[in-house]
Structure formats: structure tokens, C-alpha cells
CSV table of C-alpha atoms and ligand atoms in Angstrom, one decimal:
chain,number,residue,atom,x,y,z
O,22,MET,CA,-110.3,-60.6,-21.8
O,23,ARG,CA,-107.1,-58.7,-22.2
O,24,LYS,CA,-105.2,-59.3,-25.5
O,25,PRO,CA,-101.6,-60.2,-24.7
O,26,LEU,CA,-99.1,-57.6,-25.9
O,27,ILE,CA,-95.5,-58.6,-26.9
O,28,ALA,CA,-93.3,-55.6,-27.6
O,29,GLY,CA,-89.7,-55.5,-28.7
O,30,ASN,CA,-87.6,-52.6,-27.4
O,31,TRP,CA,-84.6,-52.4,-29.8
O,32,LYS,CA,-82.9,-49.7,-27.6
O,33,MET,CA,-79.9,-48.1,-29.4
O,34,TYR,CA,-79.4,-50.9,-31.9
O,35,GLN,CA,-79.9,-51.4,-35.6
O,36,THR,CA,-78.9,-49.2,-38.5
O,37,THR,CA,-81.6,-48.9,-41.2
O,38,PRO,CA,-80.4,-51.9,-43.3
O,39,ASP,CA,-80.2,-54.0,-40.2
O,40,ALA,CA,-83.6,-52.9,-39.0
O,41,VAL,CA,-85.3,-53.7,-42.3
O,42,ALA,CA,-83.6,-57.1,-42.4
O,43,LEU,CA,-84.8,-57.8,-38.9
O,44,VAL,CA,-88.4,-56.9,-39.5
O,45,LYS,CA,-88.5,-58.8,-42.8
O,46,GLY,CA,-87.2,-61.8,-41.0
O,47,LEU,CA,-89.7,-61.4,-38.3
O,48,LYS,CA,-92.6,-61.1,-40.8
O,49,GLY,CA,-91.5,-64.3,-42.5
O,50,LEU,CA,-91.3,-66.2,-39.3
O,51,LEU,CA,-94.5,-64.9,-37.6
O,52,GLY,CA,-97.1,-65.5,-40.2
O,53,GLN,CA,-100.4,-64.7,-38.6
O,54,ARG,CA,-101.2,-65.2,-35.0
O,55,GLU,CA,-104.6,-64.4,-33.7
O,56,GLY,CA,-105.1,-63.0,-30.3
O,57,VAL,CA,-101.7,-61.4,-29.7
O,58,GLU,CA,-100.7,-57.8,-30.3
O,59,VAL,CA,-97.1,-57.5,-31.5
O,60,VAL,CA,-95.1,-54.3,-31.6
O,61,VAL,CA,-91.5,-53.4,-32.5
O,62,CYS,CA,-89.9,-50.2,-31.2
O,63,PRO,CA,-86.8,-49.4,-33.3
O,64,PRO,CA,-84.7,-46.3,-32.7
O,65,PHE,CA,-86.1,-43.1,-34.2
O,66,THR,CA,-83.8,-43.2,-37.2
O,67,ALA,CA,-85.2,-46.5,-38.4
O,68,LEU,CA,-88.9,-45.7,-37.8
O,69,PRO,CA,-89.7,-44.7,-41.4
O,70,VAL,CA,-88.0,-47.7,-43.0
O,71,VAL,CA,-89.5,-50.1,-40.6
O,72,ALA,CA,-92.9,-48.5,-41.1
O,73,GLU,CA,-92.5,-49.1,-44.8
O,74,ALA,CA,-91.4,-52.7,-44.3
O,75,LEU,CA,-94.4,-53.3,-42.0
O,76,LYS,CA,-97.0,-52.0,-44.5
O,77,ASP,CA,-99.8,-54.5,-44.8
O,78,SER,CA,-98.5,-56.3,-41.7
O,79,TRP,CA,-100.3,-56.9,-38.4
O,80,ILE,CA,-97.1,-56.0,-36.5
O,81,GLY,CA,-97.4,-52.6,-34.9
O,82,LEU,CA,-94.8,-49.9,-34.7
O,83,GLY,CA,-93.7,-48.0,-31.5
O,84,ALA,CA,-91.1,-45.5,-30.4
O,85,GLN,CA,-88.9,-45.7,-27.3
O,86,ASN,CA,-89.4,-42.1,-26.0
O,87,MET,CA,-90.8,-38.8,-27.0
O,88,HIS,CA,-91.2,-35.2,-25.9
O,89,TRP,CA,-94.5,-34.0,-24.5
O,90,GLU,CA,-94.8,-30.9,-26.7
O,91,LYS,CA,-96.1,-31.2,-30.2
O,92,GLU,CA,-93.4,-28.9,-31.6
O,93,GLY,CA,-91.0,-26.3,-30.3
O,94,ALA,CA,-87.4,-25.3,-29.7
O,95,TYR,CA,-86.3,-28.5,-28.0
O,96,THR,CA,-83.0,-29.5,-29.7
O,97,GLY,CA,-82.6,-33.2,-30.2
O,98,GLU,CA,-86.2,-34.1,-29.2
O,99,VAL,CA,-89.0,-35.9,-31.1
O,100,SER,CA,-92.6,-35.0,-30.7
O,101,PRO,CA,-95.8,-37.2,-30.5
O,102,VAL,CA,-96.9,-35.6,-33.8
O,103,MET,CA,-93.7,-36.7,-35.5
O,104,LEU,CA,-94.1,-40.3,-34.1
O,105,ALA,CA,-97.6,-40.5,-35.5
O,106,ASP,CA,-96.3,-39.1,-38.8
O,107,CYS,CA,-93.8,-42.0,-38.9
O,108,GLY,CA,-96.6,-44.5,-38.4
O,109,CYS,CA,-96.2,-45.2,-34.7
O,110,ARG,CA,-99.2,-46.3,-32.6
O,111,TYR,CA,-97.2,-47.0,-29.4
O,112,VAL,CA,-94.6,-45.3,-27.4
O,113,ILE,CA,-92.5,-46.6,-24.5
O,114,LEU,CA,-92.3,-44.1,-21.7
O,115,GLY,CA,-90.3,-43.9,-18.5
O,116,HIS,CA,-88.0,-46.8,-19.3
O,117,SER,CA,-85.5,-47.2,-16.4
O,118,GLU,CA,-82.6,-46.4,-18.8
O,119,ARG,CA,-84.2,-43.0,-19.4
O,120,ARG,CA,-84.7,-42.5,-15.7
O,121,GLN,CA,-81.2,-43.6,-14.9
O,122,TYR,CA,-79.1,-42.0,-17.6
O,123,PHE,CA,-81.2,-39.1,-18.8
O,124,GLY,CA,-82.8,-37.8,-15.5
O,125,GLU,CA,-86.3,-38.7,-16.5
O,126,THR,CA,-88.7,-38.0,-13.5
O,127,ASP,CA,-92.2,-39.2,-12.8
O,128,MET,CA,-93.4,-35.7,-13.5
O,129,ASN,CA,-91.9,-35.7,-17.0
O,130,VAL,CA,-93.1,-39.2,-17.6
O,131,ASN,CA,-96.6,-38.0,-16.7
O,132,ARG,CA,-96.4,-35.1,-19.1
O,133,LYS,CA,-95.3,-37.5,-21.9
O,134,LEU,CA,-98.1,-39.9,-21.0
O,135,ARG,CA,-100.8,-37.2,-21.2
O,136,ALA,CA,-99.3,-36.0,-24.5
O,137,ALA,CA,-99.2,-39.6,-25.9
O,138,LEU,CA,-102.9,-40.1,-25.1
O,139,GLU,CA,-103.8,-36.7,-26.6
O,140,HIS,CA,-102.1,-37.7,-29.8
O,141,LYS,CA,-103.8,-41.2,-29.9
O,142,LEU,CA,-100.6,-43.1,-29.1
O,143,ILE,CA,-100.7,-46.0,-26.8
O,144,PRO,CA,-98.2,-45.4,-24.0
O,145,ILE,CA,-96.3,-48.3,-22.4
O,146,LEU,CA,-95.5,-47.0,-19.0
O,147,CYS,CA,-92.3,-48.6,-17.5
O,148,ILE,CA,-91.9,-49.0,-13.8
O,149,GLY,CA,-89.5,-51.1,-11.7
O,150,GLU,CA,-87.2,-51.2,-8.7
O,151,THR,CA,-83.4,-51.5,-8.4
O,152,LEU,CA,-81.8,-54.5,-6.7
O,153,ALA,CA,-81.0,-52.4,-3.6
O,154,GLU,CA,-84.6,-51.4,-3.4
O,155,ARG,CA,-85.8,-55.0,-3.7
O,156,GLU,CA,-83.3,-56.2,-1.1
O,157,GLY,CA,-84.4,-53.3,1.1
O,158,GLY,CA,-88.0,-54.5,0.9
O,159,ARG,CA,-89.1,-51.4,-0.9
O,160,THR,CA,-90.3,-52.9,-4.2
O,161,ILE,CA,-94.0,-52.2,-3.8
O,162,GLN,CA,-93.3,-48.7,-2.5
O,163,VAL,CA,-91.1,-47.8,-5.4
O,164,VAL,CA,-93.4,-49.3,-8.1
O,165,ASP,CA,-96.4,-47.6,-6.5
O,166,GLY,CA,-94.6,-44.2,-6.5
O,167,GLN,CA,-93.7,-44.5,-10.2
O,168,LEU,CA,-97.2,-45.8,-11.1
O,169,GLN,CA,-99.1,-43.1,-9.3
O,170,GLY,CA,-96.6,-40.4,-10.5
O,171,GLY,CA,-96.8,-41.5,-14.1
O,172,LEU,CA,-100.6,-41.8,-14.1
O,173,SER,CA,-101.3,-38.6,-12.1
O,174,GLY,CA,-104.4,-36.9,-13.3
O,175,ILE,CA,-105.2,-39.5,-16.0
O,176,PRO,CA,-108.9,-40.1,-16.0
O,177,ALA,CA,-110.3,-43.6,-15.7
O,178,GLY,CA,-111.7,-43.4,-19.2
O,179,ALA,CA,-108.2,-43.4,-20.6
O,180,GLY,CA,-107.1,-46.5,-18.7
O,181,ALA,CA,-107.8,-49.1,-21.4
O,182,GLY,CA,-105.5,-47.2,-23.8
O,183,ILE,CA,-102.5,-47.6,-21.6
O,184,ALA,CA,-100.2,-50.5,-21.0
O,185,VAL,CA,-98.0,-50.8,-17.9
O,186,ALA,CA,-94.6,-52.6,-18.1
O,187,TYR,CA,-93.2,-53.9,-14.9
O,188,GLU,CA,-89.4,-54.1,-15.5
O,189,PRO,CA,-87.3,-54.8,-12.4
O,190,ILE,CA,-84.0,-53.1,-13.1
O,191,TRP,CA,-82.0,-56.0,-11.8
O,192,ALA,CA,-83.5,-58.2,-14.4
O,193,ILE,CA,-82.8,-55.9,-17.4
O,194,GLY,CA,-80.0,-57.2,-19.6
O,195,THR,CA,-78.6,-59.4,-16.8
O,196,GLY,CA,-80.0,-62.7,-17.8
O,197,ARG,CA,-81.5,-62.9,-14.4
O,198,THR,CA,-85.2,-62.8,-14.9
O,199,ALA,CA,-87.8,-62.4,-12.2
O,200,THR,CA,-89.5,-65.6,-11.4
O,201,PRO,CA,-93.1,-65.8,-12.7
O,202,GLU,CA,-94.2,-65.6,-9.0
O,203,GLN,CA,-92.1,-62.5,-8.3
O,204,ALA,CA,-93.5,-60.8,-11.4
O,205,ALA,CA,-97.1,-61.9,-10.7
O,206,GLU,CA,-96.9,-60.5,-7.1
O,207,VAL,CA,-96.0,-57.0,-8.4
O,208,HIS,CA,-98.5,-57.2,-11.2
O,209,THR,CA,-101.2,-58.1,-8.8
O,210,PHE,CA,-100.3,-55.1,-6.7
O,211,ILE,CA,-100.3,-52.8,-9.8
O,212,ARG,CA,-103.8,-54.0,-10.8
O,213,LYS,CA,-105.1,-53.5,-7.2
O,214,ARG,CA,-103.8,-49.9,-7.3
O,215,LEU,CA,-105.3,-49.3,-10.8
O,216,ALA,CA,-108.6,-50.5,-9.4
O,217,GLU,CA,-108.4,-48.0,-6.6
O,218,LEU,CA,-107.5,-45.2,-9.1
O,219,TRP,CA,-109.9,-46.1,-11.9
O,220,GLY,CA,-112.4,-48.7,-10.6
O,221,GLU,CA,-112.4,-52.5,-11.0
O,222,ALA,CA,-113.7,-52.7,-14.5
O,223,MET,CA,-111.1,-50.4,-16.0
O,224,ALA,CA,-108.3,-52.0,-14.0
O,225,THR,CA,-109.3,-55.3,-15.5
O,226,ALA,CA,-108.9,-54.0,-19.0
O,227,VAL,CA,-105.3,-52.6,-18.6
O,228,ARG,CA,-102.5,-54.8,-19.9
O,229,ILE,CA,-99.6,-55.2,-17.4
O,230,VAL,CA,-96.6,-56.7,-19.2
O,231,TYR,CA,-93.3,-58.0,-17.8
O,232,GLY,CA,-89.8,-57.0,-19.0
O,233,GLY,CA,-86.4,-58.1,-17.9
O,234,SER,CA,-84.4,-60.9,-19.6
O,235,VAL,CA,-87.5,-62.4,-21.3
O,236,LYS,CA,-86.2,-65.2,-23.6
O,237,PRO,CA,-87.7,-68.0,-25.6
O,238,ASP,CA,-87.0,-70.4,-22.7
O,239,ASN,CA,-88.8,-68.4,-20.0
O,240,ILE,CA,-91.8,-66.8,-21.8
O,241,ASP,CA,-94.1,-69.8,-21.5
O,242,ALA,CA,-93.8,-69.9,-17.7
O,243,LEU,CA,-94.2,-66.1,-17.4
O,244,MET,CA,-97.3,-66.2,-19.6
O,245,ALA,CA,-98.8,-69.0,-17.5
O,246,GLU,CA,-99.4,-66.4,-14.8
O,247,PRO,CA,-102.9,-64.9,-15.3
O,248,GLU,CA,-101.7,-61.5,-14.2
O,249,ILE,CA,-98.9,-61.3,-16.8
O,250,ASP,CA,-100.4,-59.9,-20.0
O,251,GLY,CA,-97.4,-60.0,-22.2
O,252,ALA,CA,-93.7,-58.9,-22.4
O,253,LEU,CA,-91.5,-56.0,-23.2
O,254,VAL,CA,-88.4,-57.7,-24.7
O,255,GLY,CA,-85.0,-56.1,-25.1
O,256,GLY,CA,-82.0,-58.2,-26.2
O,257,ALA,CA,-84.1,-61.2,-27.5
O,258,SER,CA,-86.1,-58.8,-29.7
O,259,LEU,CA,-83.0,-58.2,-31.9
O,260,LYS,CA,-83.0,-61.8,-33.1
O,261,ALA,CA,-86.0,-62.6,-35.4
O,262,ASP,CA,-86.1,-66.3,-34.4
O,263,ALA,CA,-86.0,-65.6,-30.7
O,264,PHE,CA,-88.6,-62.8,-30.8
O,265,ALA,CA,-90.8,-65.0,-33.1
O,266,ARG,CA,-90.7,-67.8,-30.5
O,267,ILE,CA,-91.6,-65.4,-27.7
O,268,VAL,CA,-94.6,-64.2,-29.7
O,269,GLN,CA,-95.6,-67.8,-30.2
O,270,PHE,CA,-95.6,-68.4,-26.4
O,271,GLU,CA,-97.6,-71.3,-25.2
O,272,LYS,CA,-99.9,-71.1,-22.2
O,273,VAL,CA,-98.5,-73.8,-20.0
F,320,13P,P1,-83.7,-57.3,-21.8
F,320,13P,O1,-84.8,-58.1,-22.4
F,320,13P,O2,-82.5,-57.2,-22.7
F,320,13P,O3,-83.4,-57.7,-20.4
F,320,13P,O4,-84.3,-55.8,-21.7
F,320,13P,C1,-85.5,-55.5,-21.1
F,320,13P,C2,-85.9,-54.2,-21.4
F,320,13P,O5,-85.3,-53.2,-20.9
F,320,13P,C3,-87.1,-53.9,-22.3
F,320,13P,O6,-87.5,-52.6,-22.2
């Protein structure tokens, strides 16, 4: 069975002292929970101090973006080698905020995804539609394009080392979460497409997590859907007690 994955995307929040305090609070609240993978994704500047604070902890460390080259004249960028050097095992790729504000394309996301795999990082590939696209009945088409674009040329054997995050843009930071049924419908489509790309067995192994206004009060209902394998949490991951409650979801 797929192990649920709960990842916190801290976005552009938390100076180093705040980051250390947050992760220490989280460690204290979480204790040990079997059967769930938990990851925090601080901003680049806080990666080393969070890695240090997470030493001997079962909580994993991830980054929010990276470049695809391992080094080079790319001012302002951070490479997969550098992330691994900081103790990262995961990297969020293709987040809608990167697509929207920084011109990230499916082609670049694909390059990054290949590079992540090459450097033994677990990519969390983000895909999702805008409100206008949903209202125009184009959700599946948009998600499909981003999925196939991001995964282009990735062999089936790599599938189990990739997580997909379905994050409808209209649900991000808005407090308006997708209903469990809306999310499950898209997740079911994603898995069907993965089965076509990689075969049934591999598709069954891929974690498909939901992101968009995930909170302590809606996580249980989301996780009750068999096709929802976890969550990518923004705002609520900045509060230790809220994130801990999300990690301690109950299957209702
Ligand atoms: P919120 O949980 O703040 O809606 O953010 C979701 C998100 O973008 C996670 O990557």
C-alpha cells in the first residue's frame, strides 16, 4: 500500500530563528507516528539550520524549487547537488506560484524532474487548474497537459520515486478547499493516466497528494478518500499545532 505523505510548503516564510523554533515545536508535538511520511520544505536560507534541528528525527527535509543543472553560471539559482548537500531528500517542482510568477513551463519542470531523479531527490510534481479553467470545464485537460508535460520521457521504473500533488489554484491560500469528491475525481484521472504511461502496477505505487487550503478541520475527510494519499500544506504548515494535527489525521 502507498504510505501517506504529508508535506509542509513554507513558501517565502520563516527566518532562520523562526524556522528552528517551528521545527522544534513540531518535533515535540509529533512524537512518532508509524505509517506516515512527513516532510517540511523551508525556504533555501533555512535548509541548513532545519536540517540540523531535524537530525535524528523521522521528519524529512525538502526544498521548494531547484535548477536542473548541477552547477553553472545561473545567478540566483540552487542546484540539486546543493539541495542534497543541505540534507534534502525531496523537492517541490512546478508549484503554481512558480508557473504563475516566474514563468515556469512544463518543459522546465520536466528538466527539473529528470535532474531531481538523477540526484536521488524525490520530486513532488505540482499540477492544477485555475478557477476559470475549472468553470470552463477544462480541469482534466489542463491537469493532463501538466502531468504529461512534467513526466515526459520519465521511464516507468522511476515512477515509484515521484509524488504528484494536485493543487487547484483556486483553492490555494483562499480557504476554499476542493471537496474530497472534487479532489478524488481528479486524482482518479491522474492515476488512470499514470497507468497508461507506466502500467497499472507502477501507477498504483505513486502517491497523489492534495494541496489547497488543507487544514486540521478538513484533513480527515480528504484522507477518507482512497485516492488521496496525503497533503501538500501551505499556510497551516507554518503553525506547529495545526501541522501536527494534519499529520495525525484520522481515517474517517
Ligand atoms: P495553502 O495550504 O496555504 O492553501 O497552500 C497550498 C499550497 O500551495 C501548498 O503547496
